[in-house]
Amino acid sequence: MNKKDTHKKVEETFKVLDTIDKVEVNHFFKHKVLQKIQAEKVEKKPVFSWFTLQLQLATLGIVLLLNIGTIFYAFNSSSQRDSSTSDIKTFAQEYSLQTDSSSILN
């Protein structure tokens, strides 16, 4: 095929596109289609349907209270610091974990 034949076929194709009439659609068509889609839509149950918002908030509150209590207990027991240090030393002595040498390979 040469350039003239190709050009002629392209022109004919564009002429066919000009002859296509505009389709008239009812202005409620979109609404009707969306209603049908909505009616056919299958509702999926949530996996954790029992874990409602109130239960989530209660769980969050309990976790926060436990965290606050733990932090308060850890930072406000200065007397425990001394005993925990001695407990660690006692543990190390009982299991022979303390050494006086600086060698790594004991």
GROMACS .gro file of C-alpha atoms in nm, residues 2-94:
model
   93
    2ASN     CA    1   0.120   0.343  -0.077
    3LYS     CA    2   0.068   0.668   0.109
    4LYS     CA    3  -0.238   0.769  -0.095
    5ASP     CA    4  -0.427   0.451  -0.013
    6THR     CA    5  -0.343   0.480   0.354
    7HIS     CA    6  -0.445   0.844   0.364
    8LYS     CA    7  -0.769   0.763   0.183
    9LYS     CA    8  -0.858   0.488   0.435
   10VAL     CA    9  -0.787   0.722   0.726
   11GLU     CA   10  -1.016   0.987   0.576
   12GLU     CA   11  -1.293   0.730   0.526
   13THR     CA   12  -1.260   0.622   0.888
   14PHE     CA   13  -1.298   0.981   1.009
   15LYS     CA   14  -1.604   1.026   0.786
   16VAL     CA   15  -1.767   0.721   0.944
   17LEU     CA   16  -1.710   0.873   1.287
   18ASP     CA   17  -1.893   1.190   1.176
   19THR     CA   18  -2.200   0.989   1.075
   20ILE     CA   19  -2.251   0.836   1.421
   21ASP     CA   20  -2.556   0.986   1.589
   22LYS     CA   21  -2.554   1.106   1.947
   23VAL     CA   22  -2.725   0.863   2.183
   24GLU     CA   23  -3.004   1.010   2.392
   25VAL     CA   24  -3.013   0.869   2.744
   26ASN     CA   25  -3.279   0.914   3.007
   27HIS     CA   26  -3.145   1.151   3.272
   28PHE     CA   27  -3.245   0.899   3.544
   29PHE     CA   28  -3.033   0.626   3.385
   30LYS     CA   29  -2.733   0.680   3.612
   31HIS     CA   30  -2.952   0.684   3.922
   32LYS     CA   31  -3.126   0.359   3.822
   33VAL     CA   32  -2.797   0.182   3.753
   34LEU     CA   33  -2.651   0.295   4.084
   35GLN     CA   34  -2.963   0.172   4.267
   36LYS     CA   35  -2.933  -0.170   4.102
   37ILE     CA   36  -2.567  -0.195   4.194
   38GLN     CA   37  -2.644  -0.095   4.552
   39ALA     CA   38  -2.925  -0.354   4.572
   40GLU     CA   39  -2.696  -0.632   4.446
   41LYS     CA   40  -2.415  -0.535   4.676
   42VAL     CA   41  -2.345  -0.800   4.939
   43GLU     CA   42  -2.291  -0.669   5.289
   44LYS     CA   43  -1.984  -0.818   5.453
   45LYS     CA   44  -1.991  -0.858   5.826
   46PRO     CA   45  -1.686  -0.719   6.001
   47VAL     CA   46  -1.452  -0.981   6.141
   48PHE     CA   47  -1.447  -0.826   6.486
   49SER     CA   48  -1.810  -0.717   6.508
   50TRP     CA   49  -1.808  -0.776   6.885
   51PHE     CA   50  -1.516  -0.533   6.930
   52THR     CA   51  -1.732  -0.222   6.937
   53LEU     CA   52  -1.612   0.133   6.988
   54GLN     CA   53  -1.701   0.127   7.359
   55LEU     CA   54  -1.502  -0.191   7.411
   56GLN     CA   55  -1.209  -0.046   7.218
   57LEU     CA   56  -1.208   0.265   7.436
   58ALA     CA   57  -1.232   0.058   7.755
   59THR     CA   58  -0.940  -0.160   7.641
   60LEU     CA   59  -0.735   0.147   7.556
   61GLY     CA   60  -0.809   0.295   7.898
   62ILE     CA   61  -0.702  -0.023   8.077
   63VAL     CA   62  -0.378  -0.044   7.878
   64LEU     CA   63  -0.300   0.321   7.948
   65LEU     CA   64  -0.368   0.277   8.322
   66LEU     CA   65  -0.141  -0.026   8.333
   67ASN     CA   66   0.134   0.165   8.155
   68ILE     CA   67   0.101   0.467   8.381
   69GLY     CA   68   0.103   0.242   8.690
   70THR     CA   69   0.414   0.062   8.570
   71ILE     CA   70   0.598   0.387   8.498
   72PHE     CA   71   0.493   0.534   8.832
   73TYR     CA   72   0.608   0.221   9.016
   74ALA     CA   73   0.940   0.205   8.831
   75PHE     CA   74   1.039   0.567   8.889
   76ASN     CA   75   0.909   0.622   9.243
   77SER     CA   76   1.064   0.328   9.424
   78SER     CA   77   1.410   0.459   9.513
   79SER     CA   78   1.445   0.215   9.802
   80GLN     CA   79   1.397  -0.069   9.560
   81ARG     CA   80   1.694   0.050   9.353
   82ASP     CA   81   1.936  -0.029   9.633
   83SER     CA   82   1.779  -0.369   9.700
   84SER     CA   83   1.767  -0.454   9.331
   85THR     CA   84   2.137  -0.376   9.301
   86SER     CA   85   2.213  -0.602   9.596
   87ASP     CA   86   1.982  -0.868   9.451
   88ILE     CA   87   2.179  -0.859   9.128
   89LYS     CA   88   2.508  -0.886   9.316
   90THR     CA   89   2.374  -1.177   9.521
   91PHE     CA   90   2.253  -1.351   9.206
   92ALA     CA   91   2.591  -1.300   9.038
   93GLN     CA   92   2.778  -1.439   9.343
   94GLU     CA   93   2.553  -1.745   9.370
   0.00000   0.00000   0.00000
